[in-house]
XYZ file of C-alpha atoms in Angstrom:
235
model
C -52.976 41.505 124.895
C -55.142 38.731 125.990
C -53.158 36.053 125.968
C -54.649 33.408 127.447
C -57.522 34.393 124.950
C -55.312 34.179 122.089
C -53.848 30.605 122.711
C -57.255 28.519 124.525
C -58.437 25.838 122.455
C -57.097 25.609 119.065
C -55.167 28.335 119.140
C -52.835 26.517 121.473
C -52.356 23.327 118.911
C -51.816 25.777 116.502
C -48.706 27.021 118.453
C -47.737 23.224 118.938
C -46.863 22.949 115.425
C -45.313 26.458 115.182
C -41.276 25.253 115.969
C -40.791 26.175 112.321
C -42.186 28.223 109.263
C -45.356 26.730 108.488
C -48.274 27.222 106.005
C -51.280 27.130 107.289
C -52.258 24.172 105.303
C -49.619 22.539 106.773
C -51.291 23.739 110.478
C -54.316 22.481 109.238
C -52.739 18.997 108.656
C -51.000 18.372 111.775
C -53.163 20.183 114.165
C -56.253 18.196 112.382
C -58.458 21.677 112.676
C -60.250 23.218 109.584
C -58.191 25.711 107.818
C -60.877 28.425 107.834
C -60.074 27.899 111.540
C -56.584 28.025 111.417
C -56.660 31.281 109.324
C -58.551 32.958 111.619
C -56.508 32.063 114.655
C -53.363 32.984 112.608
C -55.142 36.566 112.040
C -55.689 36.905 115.496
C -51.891 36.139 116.518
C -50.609 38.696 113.865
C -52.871 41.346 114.490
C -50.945 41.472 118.304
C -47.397 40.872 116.817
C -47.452 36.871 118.344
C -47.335 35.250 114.326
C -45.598 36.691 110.886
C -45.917 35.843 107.681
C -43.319 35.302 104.679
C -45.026 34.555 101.552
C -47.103 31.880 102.583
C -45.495 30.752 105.769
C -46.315 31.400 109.388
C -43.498 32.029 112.140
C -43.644 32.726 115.592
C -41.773 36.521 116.678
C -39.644 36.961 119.165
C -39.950 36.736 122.096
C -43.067 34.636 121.503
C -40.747 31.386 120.015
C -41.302 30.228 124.149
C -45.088 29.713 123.441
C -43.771 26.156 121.600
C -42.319 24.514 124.661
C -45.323 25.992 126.511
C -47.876 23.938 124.831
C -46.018 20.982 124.144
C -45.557 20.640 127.917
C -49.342 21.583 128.141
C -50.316 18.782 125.719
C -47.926 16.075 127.528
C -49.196 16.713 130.925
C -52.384 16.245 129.699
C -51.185 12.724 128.212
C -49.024 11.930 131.181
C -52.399 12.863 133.300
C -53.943 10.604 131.641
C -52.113 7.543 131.342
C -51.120 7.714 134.631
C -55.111 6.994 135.741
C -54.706 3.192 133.814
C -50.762 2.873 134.062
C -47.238 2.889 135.937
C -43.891 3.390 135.080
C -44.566 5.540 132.562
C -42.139 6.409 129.744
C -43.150 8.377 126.533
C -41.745 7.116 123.097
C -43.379 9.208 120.886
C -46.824 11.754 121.002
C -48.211 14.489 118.833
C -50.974 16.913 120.937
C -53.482 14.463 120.322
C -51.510 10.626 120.360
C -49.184 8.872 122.127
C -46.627 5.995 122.248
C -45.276 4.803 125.819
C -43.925 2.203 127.426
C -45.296 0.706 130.846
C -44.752 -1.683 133.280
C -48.760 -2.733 133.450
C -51.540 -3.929 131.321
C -54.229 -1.217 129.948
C -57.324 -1.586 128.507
C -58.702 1.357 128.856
C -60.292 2.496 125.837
C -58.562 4.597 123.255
C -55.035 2.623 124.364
C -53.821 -0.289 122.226
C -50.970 -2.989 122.709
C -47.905 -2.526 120.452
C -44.688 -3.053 120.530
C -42.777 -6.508 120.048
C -45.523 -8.701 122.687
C -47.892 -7.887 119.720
C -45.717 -9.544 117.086
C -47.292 -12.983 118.316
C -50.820 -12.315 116.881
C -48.947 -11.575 113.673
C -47.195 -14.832 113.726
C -44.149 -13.946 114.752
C -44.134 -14.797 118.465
C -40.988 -13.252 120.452
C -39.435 -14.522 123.222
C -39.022 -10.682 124.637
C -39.107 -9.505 128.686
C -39.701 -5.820 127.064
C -42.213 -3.787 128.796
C -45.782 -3.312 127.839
C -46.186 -0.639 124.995
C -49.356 0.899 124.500
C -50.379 4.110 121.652
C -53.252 6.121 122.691
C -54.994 7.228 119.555
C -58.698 8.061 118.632
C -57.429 7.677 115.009
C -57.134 3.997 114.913
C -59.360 1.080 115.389
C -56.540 -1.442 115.373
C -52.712 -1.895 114.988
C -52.112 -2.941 111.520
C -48.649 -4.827 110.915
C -47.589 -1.597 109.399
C -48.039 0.440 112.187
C -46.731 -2.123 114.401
C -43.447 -1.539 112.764
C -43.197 1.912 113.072
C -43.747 1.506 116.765
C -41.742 -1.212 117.035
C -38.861 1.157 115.550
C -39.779 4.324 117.293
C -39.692 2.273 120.686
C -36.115 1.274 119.390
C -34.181 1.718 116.056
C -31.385 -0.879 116.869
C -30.624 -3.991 115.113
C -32.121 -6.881 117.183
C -35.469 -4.506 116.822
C -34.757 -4.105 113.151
C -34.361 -7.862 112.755
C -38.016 -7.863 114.526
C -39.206 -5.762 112.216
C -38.250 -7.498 108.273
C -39.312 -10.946 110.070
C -42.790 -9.452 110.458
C -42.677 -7.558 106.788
C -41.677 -11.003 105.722
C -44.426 -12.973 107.421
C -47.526 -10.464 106.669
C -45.973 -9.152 103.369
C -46.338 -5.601 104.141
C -46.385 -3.844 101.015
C -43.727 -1.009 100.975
C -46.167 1.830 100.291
C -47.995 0.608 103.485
C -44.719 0.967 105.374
C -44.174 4.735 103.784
C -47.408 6.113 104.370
C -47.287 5.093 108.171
C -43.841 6.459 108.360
C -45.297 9.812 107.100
C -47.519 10.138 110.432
C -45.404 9.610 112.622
C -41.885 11.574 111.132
C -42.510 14.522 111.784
C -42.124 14.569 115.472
C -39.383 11.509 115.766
C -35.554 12.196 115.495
C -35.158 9.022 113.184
C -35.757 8.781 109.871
C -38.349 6.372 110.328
C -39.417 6.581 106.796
C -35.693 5.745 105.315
C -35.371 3.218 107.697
C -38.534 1.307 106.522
C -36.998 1.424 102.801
C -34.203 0.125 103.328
C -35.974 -2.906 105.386
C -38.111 -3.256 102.192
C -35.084 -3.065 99.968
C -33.445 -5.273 102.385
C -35.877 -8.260 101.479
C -36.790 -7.257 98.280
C -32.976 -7.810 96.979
C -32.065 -10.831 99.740
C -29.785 -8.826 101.411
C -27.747 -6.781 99.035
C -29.279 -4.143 99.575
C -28.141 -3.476 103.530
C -26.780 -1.100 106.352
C -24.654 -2.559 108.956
C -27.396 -2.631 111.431
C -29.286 -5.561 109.233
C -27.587 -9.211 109.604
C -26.186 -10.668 106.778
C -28.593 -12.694 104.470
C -27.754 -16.383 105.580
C -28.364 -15.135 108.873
C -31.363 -13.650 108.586
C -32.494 -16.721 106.812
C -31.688 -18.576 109.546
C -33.385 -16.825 111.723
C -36.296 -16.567 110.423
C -36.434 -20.393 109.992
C -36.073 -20.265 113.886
C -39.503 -18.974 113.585
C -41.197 -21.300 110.961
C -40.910 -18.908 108.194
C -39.563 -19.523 104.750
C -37.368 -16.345 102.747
């Protein structure tokens, strides 16, 4: 077996994605390569024992499973190689094999990396007093960081309450329709350990009901309310 053959290229962000049953639609999706690509890659891995197949779904034999953790540390050494030529003090949030969230104790403006994180809130009108480190995504797939996005960030860089709070002043503000807020949750919930996209409901439901609708990481209503005329903003 060829093995380095096998996994170059896109056969190795195939095998990024393979930590569960797949289809190969699905690979095709996350990976972002053409499925006619995927299939044949997938062929290639069966036909030396490294894939099977159940019904539809892909799955990596034993003892091939370790191939997973080898490219996903493949793909984040190539993003910590990266980052590390425009920033210090690196910390990853979040990444896929071909984006990344991180946190930083420099500015970057680099191409491809964008501010986000709660110092962006201010050019949404919702300035915050915050000593937070710099947060930057690297991403080819965006031109700009939409208020939507921001909040996903915002709650993949930290799910708390004070960062919740953050979070339904700016849905507030920019009136982020909820459907906005679920499709960016989407992208980026597959390879978080929050439920990013319940959390963003329940922000939405949050406002949309004034506070009866809550967890007990949202403040109560009047509080909110007063908070958010802290910042000039009417609820």
């Amino acid at each position: 077996m060829d093995l380095p053959s096998l996994i170059a290229g896109s056969g190795l962000q195939i095998l990024y994605y393979l930590d569960q049953q797949r289809t190969a639609t699905e690979l095709a999706e996350r990976s972002g390569i053409s499925r006619a690509t995927v299939y044949r890659r997938l062929d290639n891995f069966q036909r030396v024992g490294v894939v099977g197949k159940s019904k539809s779904r892909y799955r990596l034999n034993d003892p091939f499973t370790v191939l997973v953790p080898i490219a996903r540390g493949l793909f984040h050494q190539k993003h910590r190689r990266e980052a590390e030529q425009h920033a210090t003090g690196l910390n990853f949030v979040w990444e896929t094999h071909d984006e990344y969230l991180f946190a930083c104790d420099n500015d970057v403006s680099a191409e491809g990396f964008h501010p986000t994180g709660p110092a962006l809130f201010g050019d949404f009108g919702v300035p915050l007093l915050t000593r937070d480190r710099r947060h930057y995504v690297r991403t080819d797939r965006l031109s700009e960081i939409t208020p939507a996005e921001l909040v996903c960030h915002t709650l993949l860089i930290d799910d708390g309450s004070r960062y919740r709070t953050y979070c339904l002043l700016l849905i507030q503000k920019q009136e982020i329709d909820q459907a906005a807020l679920q499709d960016c949750a989407e992208h980026y919930l597959p390879e978080t350990t929050i439920d990013l996209r319940a959390i963003v409901n329940g922000l939405s439901d949050y406002l949309e009901t004034e506070g009866e609708t809550t967890t007990e990481q949202l403040p109560q209503w009047e509080e909110f309310k007063q908070t958010a005329r802290d910042y000039e903003m009417t609820v």
